Tab-separated table of C-alpha atoms and ligand atoms in Angstrom:
chain	number	residue	atom	x	y	z
A	125	UNK	CA	77.038	127.457	90.102
A	126	UNK	CA	76.286	125.716	86.855
A	127	UNK	CA	75.541	121.992	87.171
A	128	UNK	CA	78.085	119.557	85.768
A	129	UNK	CA	77.433	118.598	82.145
A	130	UNK	CA	75.596	115.288	82.130
A	131	UNK	CA	78.457	113.377	80.487
A	132	UNK	CA	80.896	114.601	83.168
A	133	UNK	CA	78.477	113.737	85.958
A	134	UNK	CA	77.988	110.267	84.499
A	135	UNK	CA	81.758	109.761	84.281
A	136	UNK	CA	82.124	110.877	87.899
A	137	UNK	CA	79.458	108.397	88.965
A	138	UNK	CA	81.057	105.637	86.913
A	139	UNK	CA	84.367	106.281	88.666
A	140	UNK	CA	82.650	105.567	91.975
A	141	UNK	CA	80.813	102.470	90.792
A	142	UNK	CA	82.406	99.022	90.859
A	143	UNK	CA	84.524	98.299	87.780
A	144	UNK	CA	82.346	97.107	84.968
A	145	UNK	CA	82.143	93.358	84.875
A	146	UNK	CA	81.111	91.576	81.680
A	147	UNK	CA	77.344	91.373	81.476
A	148	UNK	CA	76.707	88.270	83.438
A	149	UNK	CA	73.991	86.312	85.050
A	150	UNK	CA	73.549	86.598	88.755
A	151	UNK	CA	75.496	83.333	89.105
A	152	UNK	CA	79.065	83.172	87.872
A	153	UNK	CA	82.417	81.609	88.702
A	154	UNK	CA	85.790	83.092	89.625
A	155	UNK	CA	88.697	80.932	88.548
A	156	UNK	CA	92.291	81.089	89.754
A	157	UNK	CA	95.231	78.691	89.589
A	158	UNK	CA	95.882	78.920	93.351
A	159	UNK	CA	93.747	79.392	96.431
A	160	UNK	CA	94.804	80.002	100.042
A	161	UNK	CA	92.395	77.833	102.017
A	162	UNK	CA	92.867	79.447	105.425
A	163	UNK	CA	90.537	77.089	107.313
A	164	UNK	CA	92.435	74.047	106.017
A	165	UNK	CA	95.770	75.831	106.381
A	166	UNK	CA	96.729	74.769	102.856
A	167	UNK	CA	97.389	76.111	99.388
A	168	UNK	CA	94.956	74.553	96.910
A	169	UNK	CA	94.401	74.876	93.228
A	170	UNK	CA	93.010	75.334	90.740
A	171	UNK	CA	89.666	76.599	92.071
A	172	UNK	CA	86.392	77.850	90.737
A	173	UNK	CA	84.459	79.914	93.270
A	174	UNK	CA	80.786	79.868	92.392
A	175	UNK	CA	79.170	83.195	93.272
A	176	UNK	CA	75.467	83.827	93.465
A	177	UNK	CA	74.586	87.485	93.938
A	178	UNK	CA	76.790	88.709	96.795
A	179	UNK	CA	77.367	85.254	98.287
A	180	UNK	CA	79.653	82.294	97.694
A	181	UNK	CA	77.638	79.236	96.695
A	182	UNK	CA	80.514	76.738	96.638
A	183	UNK	CA	84.223	76.290	95.964
A	184	UNK	CA	84.927	73.702	93.257
A	185	UNK	CA	88.109	72.100	91.969
A	186	UNK	CA	86.799	71.591	88.433
A	187	UNK	CA	85.190	73.961	85.961
A	188	UNK	CA	81.431	74.276	86.329
A	189	UNK	CA	79.295	73.814	83.217
A	190	UNK	CA	77.314	76.664	81.746
A	191	UNK	CA	78.532	79.517	83.942
A	192	UNK	CA	80.263	82.734	82.937
A	193	UNK	CA	83.806	82.628	84.352
A	194	UNK	CA	85.964	85.517	85.572
A	195	UNK	CA	89.383	84.038	84.851
A	196	UNK	CA	92.226	85.274	87.062
A	197	UNK	CA	94.759	82.973	85.386
A	198	UNK	CA	97.832	82.149	87.460
A	199	UNK	CA	96.849	84.445	90.347
A	200	UNK	CA	96.441	83.383	93.979
A	201	UNK	CA	92.989	83.857	95.452
A	202	UNK	CA	92.376	84.627	99.137
A	203	UNK	CA	89.482	85.798	101.291
A	204	UNK	CA	89.191	89.590	101.534
A	205	UNK	CA	91.324	90.897	104.402
A	206	UNK	CA	90.022	92.299	107.703
A	207	UNK	CA	91.596	95.141	109.704
A	208	UNK	CA	90.320	95.119	113.313
A	209	UNK	CA	91.708	98.532	114.225
A	210	UNK	CA	91.047	101.459	111.879
A	211	UNK	CA	89.969	105.092	112.146
A	212	UNK	CA	88.374	105.614	108.750
A	213	UNK	CA	86.975	109.042	109.539
A	214	UNK	CA	90.340	110.518	110.491
A	215	UNK	CA	92.325	113.037	108.450
A	216	UNK	CA	95.941	111.936	108.282
A	217	UNK	CA	98.870	114.320	108.615
A	218	UNK	CA	97.154	117.352	110.095
A	219	UNK	CA	98.286	118.548	113.504
A	220	UNK	CA	96.264	118.281	116.714
A	221	UNK	CA	94.712	121.729	116.625
A	222	UNK	CA	93.806	121.419	112.946
A	223	UNK	CA	92.209	118.108	113.778
A	224	UNK	CA	90.195	119.658	116.623
A	225	UNK	CA	88.988	122.403	114.280
A	226	UNK	CA	88.127	120.046	111.416
A	227	UNK	CA	84.337	119.986	110.913
A	228	UNK	CA	82.533	116.655	110.690
A	229	UNK	CA	81.568	117.328	107.069
A	230	UNK	CA	85.231	117.806	106.132
A	231	UNK	CA	86.152	114.550	107.890
A	232	UNK	CA	83.367	112.788	106.036
A	233	UNK	CA	84.662	113.945	102.647
A	234	UNK	CA	88.122	112.640	103.509
A	235	UNK	CA	86.485	109.504	104.874
A	236	UNK	CA	85.028	108.703	101.451
A	237	UNK	CA	88.576	108.589	100.068
A	238	UNK	CA	89.808	106.623	103.095
A	239	UNK	CA	87.273	103.821	102.690
A	240	UNK	CA	87.980	103.540	98.957
A	241	UNK	CA	91.765	103.356	99.513
A	242	UNK	CA	91.190	100.693	102.155
A	243	UNK	CA	89.029	98.552	99.901
A	244	UNK	CA	91.464	98.897	96.987
A	245	UNK	CA	94.277	97.649	99.236
A	246	UNK	CA	92.336	94.397	99.622
A	247	UNK	CA	90.720	95.092	102.993
A	248	UNK	CA	87.064	94.251	102.553
A	249	UNK	CA	86.053	94.453	106.235
A	250	UNK	CA	87.037	96.872	109.031
A	251	UNK	CA	86.359	97.202	112.702
A	252	UNK	CA	86.545	100.960	113.140
A	253	UNK	CA	87.491	101.765	116.720
A	254	UNK	CA	86.791	105.401	117.257
A	255	UNK	CA	85.574	108.435	115.388
A	256	UNK	CA	83.692	111.573	116.265
A	257	UNK	CA	80.477	113.264	115.206
A	258	UNK	CA	79.130	109.987	113.756
A	259	UNK	CA	81.163	110.189	110.551
A	260	UNK	CA	81.977	106.491	111.065
A	261	UNK	CA	78.281	105.602	111.273
A	262	UNK	CA	77.567	107.526	108.059
A	263	UNK	CA	80.460	105.905	106.186
A	264	UNK	CA	79.263	102.450	107.279
A	265	UNK	CA	75.704	103.180	106.195
A	266	UNK	CA	76.626	104.796	102.856
A	267	UNK	CA	78.796	101.795	101.995
A	268	UNK	CA	76.046	99.402	103.023
A	269	UNK	CA	73.557	101.286	100.830
A	270	UNK	CA	75.935	100.962	97.843
A	271	UNK	CA	76.434	104.731	97.542
A	272	UNK	CA	80.217	104.676	97.926
A	273	UNK	CA	82.829	101.883	97.602
A	274	UNK	CA	84.342	100.752	100.893
A	275	UNK	CA	84.753	97.861	103.290
A	276	UNK	CA	82.058	96.344	105.485
A	277	UNK	CA	82.320	98.179	108.788
A	278	UNK	CA	81.591	97.787	112.445
A	279	UNK	CA	81.930	101.152	114.171
A	280	UNK	CA	82.474	102.345	117.731
A	281	UNK	CA	81.506	106.060	117.550
A	282	UNK	CA	83.081	108.014	120.472
A	283	UNK	CA	85.721	106.096	122.444
A	284	UNK	CA	85.088	106.267	126.183
A	285	UNK	CA	87.804	108.071	128.114
A	286	UNK	CA	88.222	109.308	131.636
A	287	UNK	CA	88.787	113.035	132.166
A	288	UNK	CA	92.409	113.681	131.261
A	289	UNK	CA	92.636	110.317	129.510
A	290	UNK	CA	93.765	109.357	126.008
A	291	UNK	CA	90.480	110.531	124.480
A	292	UNK	CA	90.152	113.859	126.284
A	293	UNK	CA	90.981	116.611	123.778
A	294	UNK	CA	90.865	119.134	126.602
A	295	UNK	CA	94.254	117.869	127.793
A	296	UNK	CA	95.866	120.466	125.564
A	297	UNK	CA	93.459	123.317	126.254
A	298	UNK	CA	92.740	125.729	129.033
A	299	UNK	CA	89.390	124.529	130.421
A	300	UNK	CA	87.702	127.903	129.759
A	301	UNK	CA	87.751	127.134	126.064
A	302	UNK	CA	86.295	123.716	126.050
A	303	UNK	CA	83.504	123.015	128.479
A	304	UNK	CA	81.115	122.088	125.690
A	305	UNK	CA	83.519	119.961	123.662
A	306	UNK	CA	81.560	116.823	122.710
A	307	UNK	CA	83.570	113.670	123.221
A	308	UNK	CA	83.360	110.262	124.833
A	309	UNK	CA	84.683	111.556	128.161
A	310	UNK	CA	82.738	109.982	131.019
A	311	UNK	CA	83.714	109.432	134.648
A	312	UNK	CA	82.098	107.230	137.260
A	313	UNK	CA	79.888	104.185	137.003
A	314	UNK	CA	76.672	106.020	136.130
A	315	UNK	CA	78.291	108.254	133.516
A	316	UNK	CA	80.092	105.430	131.730
A	317	UNK	CA	76.868	103.415	131.615
A	318	UNK	CA	75.103	106.426	130.128
A	319	UNK	CA	77.871	106.944	127.547
A	320	UNK	CA	77.586	103.295	126.439
A	321	UNK	CA	73.822	103.713	126.087
A	322	UNK	CA	74.311	106.964	124.145
A	323	UNK	CA	76.849	105.432	121.760
A	324	UNK	CA	74.583	102.443	121.093
A	325	UNK	CA	71.625	104.764	120.552
A	326	UNK	CA	73.680	106.715	118.006
A	327	UNK	CA	74.682	103.635	116.014
A	328	UNK	CA	77.696	101.965	117.655
A	329	UNK	CA	78.236	98.299	116.786
A	330	UNK	CA	80.874	97.960	119.490
A	331	UNK	CA	82.171	99.999	122.417
A	332	UNK	CA	85.732	101.319	122.414
A	333	UNK	CA	87.327	102.360	125.665
A	334	UNK	CA	90.648	103.979	126.485
A	335	UNK	CA	91.799	101.860	129.422
A	336	UNK	CA	95.266	103.395	129.706
A	337	UNK	CA	96.965	106.553	128.575
A	338	UNK	CA	98.174	106.872	124.995
A	339	UNK	CA	101.028	107.938	122.765
A	340	UNK	CA	99.407	110.639	120.648
A	341	UNK	CA	97.396	112.324	123.406
A	342	UNK	CA	98.820	115.265	125.359
A	343	UNK	CA	99.908	115.081	128.977
A	344	UNK	CA	99.025	111.486	129.804
A	345	UNK	CA	101.129	108.369	130.339
A	346	UNK	CA	100.694	105.130	128.328
A	347	UNK	CA	101.447	103.119	131.449
A	348	UNK	CA	98.798	104.735	133.657
A	349	UNK	CA	95.401	103.084	133.948
A	350	UNK	CA	92.563	105.074	132.411
A	351	UNK	CA	89.558	103.683	134.272
A	352	UNK	CA	89.001	102.090	137.654
A	353	UNK	CA	88.076	98.405	137.797
A	354	UNK	CA	84.598	99.382	138.944
A	355	UNK	CA	84.135	101.593	135.861
A	356	UNK	CA	85.531	98.884	133.544
A	357	UNK	CA	83.093	96.306	134.927
A	358	UNK	CA	80.199	98.746	134.512
A	359	UNK	CA	81.158	99.465	130.883
A	360	UNK	CA	81.381	95.765	130.003
A	361	UNK	CA	78.167	94.948	131.839
A	362	UNK	CA	76.267	97.709	130.059
A	363	UNK	CA	77.730	96.892	126.644
A	364	UNK	CA	76.998	93.178	127.001
A	365	UNK	CA	73.459	93.914	128.180
A	366	UNK	CA	72.975	95.775	124.877
A	367	UNK	CA	74.602	93.048	122.770
A	368	UNK	CA	77.871	94.910	122.155
A	369	UNK	CA	81.474	93.852	122.673
A	370	UNK	CA	84.157	96.101	124.122
A	371	UNK	CA	87.546	96.880	122.596
A	372	UNK	CA	90.068	98.353	125.029
A	373	UNK	CA	92.996	100.549	124.053
A	374	UNK	CA	95.764	99.549	126.495
A	375	UNK	CA	99.487	100.112	126.563
A	376	UNK	CA	100.286	99.548	130.245
A	377	UNK	CA	100.196	96.130	131.858
A	378	UNK	CA	97.912	96.884	134.779
A	379	UNK	CA	95.243	98.413	132.532
A	380	UNK	CA	95.178	95.390	130.228
A	381	UNK	CA	94.884	92.961	133.134
A	382	UNK	CA	92.022	94.990	134.614
A	383	UNK	CA	90.267	95.300	131.216
A	384	UNK	CA	90.649	91.608	130.447
A	385	UNK	CA	89.302	90.620	133.864
A	386	UNK	CA	86.385	93.038	133.422
A	387	UNK	CA	85.352	91.183	130.244
A	388	UNK	CA	86.507	93.236	127.242
A	389	UNK	CA	86.689	91.234	124.013
A	390	UNK	CA	89.977	92.664	122.770
A	391	UNK	CA	93.038	94.522	123.973
A	392	UNK	CA	94.401	96.967	121.376
A	393	UNK	CA	98.162	97.704	121.202
A	394	UNK	CA	99.099	95.910	124.486
A	395	UNK	CA	102.605	97.385	124.252
A	396	UNK	CA	103.707	96.388	127.754
A	397	UNK	CA	102.251	92.868	127.761
A	398	UNK	CA	104.539	90.521	129.685
A	399	UNK	CA	104.158	86.857	130.650
A	400	UNK	CA	101.835	87.660	133.554
A	401	UNK	CA	99.524	89.829	131.425
A	402	UNK	CA	99.600	87.302	128.555
A	403	UNK	CA	98.522	84.546	130.961
A	404	UNK	CA	95.527	86.644	132.045
A	405	UNK	CA	94.476	87.308	128.434
A	406	UNK	CA	94.894	83.628	127.622
A	407	UNK	CA	92.834	82.526	130.639
A	408	UNK	CA	90.016	84.975	129.840
A	409	UNK	CA	90.033	84.296	126.071
A	410	UNK	CA	90.705	87.993	125.405
A	411	UNK	CA	91.893	88.883	121.887
A	412	UNK	CA	95.069	90.864	121.251
A	413	UNK	CA	95.142	93.335	118.338
A	414	UNK	CA	98.821	94.289	117.901
A	415	UNK	CA	99.022	97.462	115.691
A	416	UNK	CA	102.813	97.191	115.270
A	417	UNK	CA	103.326	99.115	112.026
A	418	UNK	CA	101.877	102.424	113.289
A	419	UNK	CA	104.954	103.320	115.285
A	420	UNK	CA	107.091	103.468	112.098
A	421	UNK	CA	105.239	106.331	110.340
A	422	UNK	CA	104.907	108.104	113.723
A	423	UNK	CA	108.702	108.071	114.086
A	424	UNK	CA	109.509	108.530	110.383
A	425	UNK	CA	112.257	110.955	109.353
A	426	UNK	CA	111.040	114.525	109.010
A	427	UNK	CA	107.927	113.917	111.152
A	428	UNK	CA	105.476	113.792	108.216
A	429	UNK	CA	102.516	113.230	110.562
A	430	UNK	CA	103.311	116.447	112.507
A	431	UNK	CA	103.433	114.662	115.867
A	432	UNK	CA	104.314	116.890	118.868
A	433	UNK	CA	107.724	116.251	120.457
A	434	UNK	CA	106.147	115.004	123.696
A	435	UNK	CA	104.350	112.222	121.809
A	436	UNK	CA	107.463	111.343	119.812
A	437	UNK	CA	109.231	110.724	123.147
A	438	UNK	CA	106.412	108.411	124.238
A	439	UNK	CA	106.511	106.633	120.871
A	440	UNK	CA	110.262	105.978	121.172
A	441	UNK	CA	109.687	104.456	124.601
A	442	UNK	CA	106.696	102.302	123.530
A	443	UNK	CA	108.473	101.092	120.392
A	444	UNK	CA	111.040	99.271	122.532
A	445	UNK	CA	108.311	97.073	124.046
A	446	UNK	CA	105.708	96.416	121.321
A	447	UNK	CA	107.521	93.692	119.408
A	448	UNK	CA	108.490	91.890	122.629
A	449	UNK	CA	104.804	91.975	123.598
A	450	UNK	CA	103.905	90.291	120.304
A	451	UNK	CA	106.438	87.510	120.859
A	452	UNK	CA	105.206	87.022	124.424
A	453	UNK	CA	101.605	86.752	123.203
A	454	UNK	CA	102.587	84.138	120.617
A	455	UNK	CA	104.520	82.143	123.189
A	456	UNK	CA	101.563	82.073	125.587
A	457	UNK	CA	98.964	81.254	122.933
A	458	UNK	CA	97.035	84.530	123.206
A	459	UNK	CA	94.536	84.859	120.340
A	460	UNK	CA	95.806	87.436	117.828
A	461	UNK	CA	93.695	89.373	115.313
A	462	UNK	CA	95.188	91.707	112.724
A	463	UNK	CA	94.794	95.419	113.400
A	464	UNK	CA	96.822	98.436	112.422
A	465	UNK	CA	95.612	101.870	113.618
A	466	UNK	CA	95.284	103.067	110.006
A	467	UNK	CA	94.041	106.604	110.236
A	468	UNK	CA	97.083	107.645	112.254
A	469	UNK	CA	98.914	107.006	108.945
A	470	UNK	CA	97.480	106.822	105.389
A	471	UNK	CA	94.689	104.318	104.799
A	472	UNK	CA	95.579	101.505	102.432
A	473	UNK	CA	99.211	101.355	103.568
A	474	UNK	CA	98.402	99.271	106.672
A	475	UNK	CA	99.140	96.129	104.649
A	476	UNK	CA	102.767	96.711	105.725
A	477	UNK	CA	101.802	95.261	109.125
A	478	UNK	CA	101.864	91.695	107.725
A	479	UNK	CA	105.608	91.552	107.163
A	480	UNK	CA	106.316	92.497	110.780
A	481	UNK	CA	104.359	89.463	112.037
A	482	UNK	CA	106.514	87.138	109.919
A	483	UNK	CA	109.665	88.863	111.196
A	484	UNK	CA	108.494	88.081	114.737
A	485	UNK	CA	108.016	84.371	114.065
A	486	UNK	CA	104.624	83.755	112.498
A	487	UNK	CA	104.335	81.633	109.361
A	488	UNK	CA	102.691	83.386	106.409
A	489	UNK	CA	99.631	81.117	106.840
A	490	UNK	CA	99.342	82.179	110.500
A	491	UNK	CA	99.669	85.808	109.449
A	492	UNK	CA	96.891	85.458	106.876
A	493	UNK	CA	94.689	83.766	109.505
A	494	UNK	CA	95.034	86.810	111.823
A	495	UNK	CA	93.464	88.965	109.088
A	496	UNK	CA	90.814	86.487	107.966
A	497	UNK	CA	89.410	83.659	110.120
A	498	UNK	CA	90.683	85.096	113.438
A	499	UNK	CA	89.618	88.671	112.725
A	500	UNK	CA	86.167	87.428	111.680
A	501	UNK	CA	85.867	85.514	114.945
A	502	UNK	CA	86.819	88.577	116.971
A	503	UNK	CA	84.131	90.586	115.139
A	504	UNK	CA	81.480	87.897	115.561
A	505	UNK	CA	81.210	87.502	111.770
A	506	UNK	CA	82.713	84.020	111.382
A	507	UNK	CA	81.539	82.255	108.256
A	508	UNK	CA	80.382	85.527	106.655
A	509	UNK	CA	83.739	87.248	106.131
A	510	UNK	CA	87.380	86.140	106.313
A	511	UNK	CA	86.622	82.903	104.524
A	512	UNK	CA	85.690	81.777	101.030
A	513	UNK	CA	83.124	79.056	101.621
A	514	UNK	CA	79.472	78.245	101.093
A	515	UNK	CA	77.381	81.041	102.611
A	516	UNK	CA	80.166	83.607	103.007
A	517	UNK	CA	80.064	86.973	101.305
A	518	UNK	CA	81.813	86.911	97.937
A	519	UNK	CA	84.698	89.014	99.298
A	520	UNK	CA	87.794	87.812	97.428
A	521	UNK	CA	91.185	89.231	96.626
A	522	UNK	CA	93.972	88.044	94.357
A	523	UNK	CA	97.732	88.510	94.237
A	524	UNK	CA	99.933	87.763	91.239
A	525	UNK	CA	102.546	85.927	93.356
A	526	UNK	CA	102.220	83.472	96.229
A	527	UNK	CA	101.805	85.234	99.623
A	528	UNK	CA	102.756	82.011	101.420
A	529	UNK	CA	106.265	82.379	99.916
A	530	UNK	CA	106.419	86.163	100.145
A	531	UNK	CA	104.001	87.817	102.571
A	532	UNK	CA	104.643	91.219	100.956
A	533	UNK	CA	102.456	90.036	98.060
A	534	UNK	CA	99.671	91.295	100.358
A	535	UNK	CA	101.129	94.788	99.956
A	536	UNK	CA	100.393	94.459	96.223
A	537	UNK	CA	96.859	93.095	96.006
A	538	UNK	CA	95.928	93.212	92.317
A	539	UNK	CA	92.270	92.319	92.261
A	540	UNK	CA	89.471	92.995	94.743
A	541	UNK	CA	85.905	91.731	94.798
A	542	UNK	CA	83.421	92.594	97.513
A	543	UNK	CA	79.910	91.170	97.587
A	544	UNK	CA	80.350	89.755	94.086
A	545	UNK	CA	81.399	93.088	92.549
A	546	UNK	CA	84.892	93.876	91.299
A	547	UNK	CA	86.429	97.095	92.676
A	548	UNK	CA	89.995	96.703	91.433
A	549	UNK	CA	91.514	94.788	88.530
A	550	UNK	CA	95.233	95.229	87.905
A	551	UNK	CA	96.008	91.620	87.002
A	552	UNK	CA	97.861	91.336	83.730
A	553	UNK	CA	95.841	89.295	81.247
B	1039	ZN	ZN1	93.544	103.552	117.386
């Protein structure tokens, strides 16, 4: 094959690079008329955010002297958003068998588009809770090295599952075909400890476990527990020993109580959380990551995601409980961090999750906190992301309207900066 002409290659590279910013010194200011100060819980303005390299130096309420200014006019500035539940290496809309047959390299190519779409939606940080064949690790590292645009990532590599659990792809296969299928399936205290060690060795920042059955997996039940209490304690003990937190996929109540008591940091989905389960999460300080939007594309007209009928039945059942669970969590003061399960549905569209939280009783400021200060706390990155303050990364987004009046402004983020570089600029001058 002939190589690309140099001009074409350069254009292709330029398309990947951050949008050109005016030649500027390493220090500059970003000005906007309004600023959502999440820590203070108040709308402020006007602001000048002083950026030095990839870091915020200070936030000022008057124009600094002698600095180049990126002027966002009447826009509203916020910290970059954080999604605590993504699958950035997943290919959306292919059926189960196609997904099983999809090589890691193919997933990685799609992943490059996924991380860019995510960043352009205004999500500058992700906690990625399950991928295979280390595509998640490679995406994280390529982004970190500046080779491709994407959010900052913490990754989980293979989610741990019991045999026959939510993460066991052999559920749909005759066992003769699949004895060597690599996955996070591990049973028993010794095997789960070894799987945690293996995942950490291979680059996991956190450990993801499947503590109950799931919706999209074959032949399991969302309400059944996925690990024994002994196995859950062993997983948490091993992860904590290695400096990692544990995120637990749970739908059923018993599984989430067991996982919370075993010491996981977050419960994902928590569809069947009732007052008793909420009280346990509250007592243990366990985070709840709701993922409420995902059920809509799963059950969308015409089945665009090619979900098998058996899973659609489970989804219809789970849908009746998820929003009640959210209200119960709010009522009991369970800590809530924004998460969406993007990767089941197209990346970048998970910003539709915000509106649901307001429909269920959160104020827009509370909603924004779930995806900024709270999400950062869950990830152990408080002060670095989810906030615009001295010492944080210069991860900023802007909307043209006020998201405190209309939360769906966050579905139309117009301007995105990550680490002091602009990746999207659709603000009208
Ligand atoms: Zn998920």
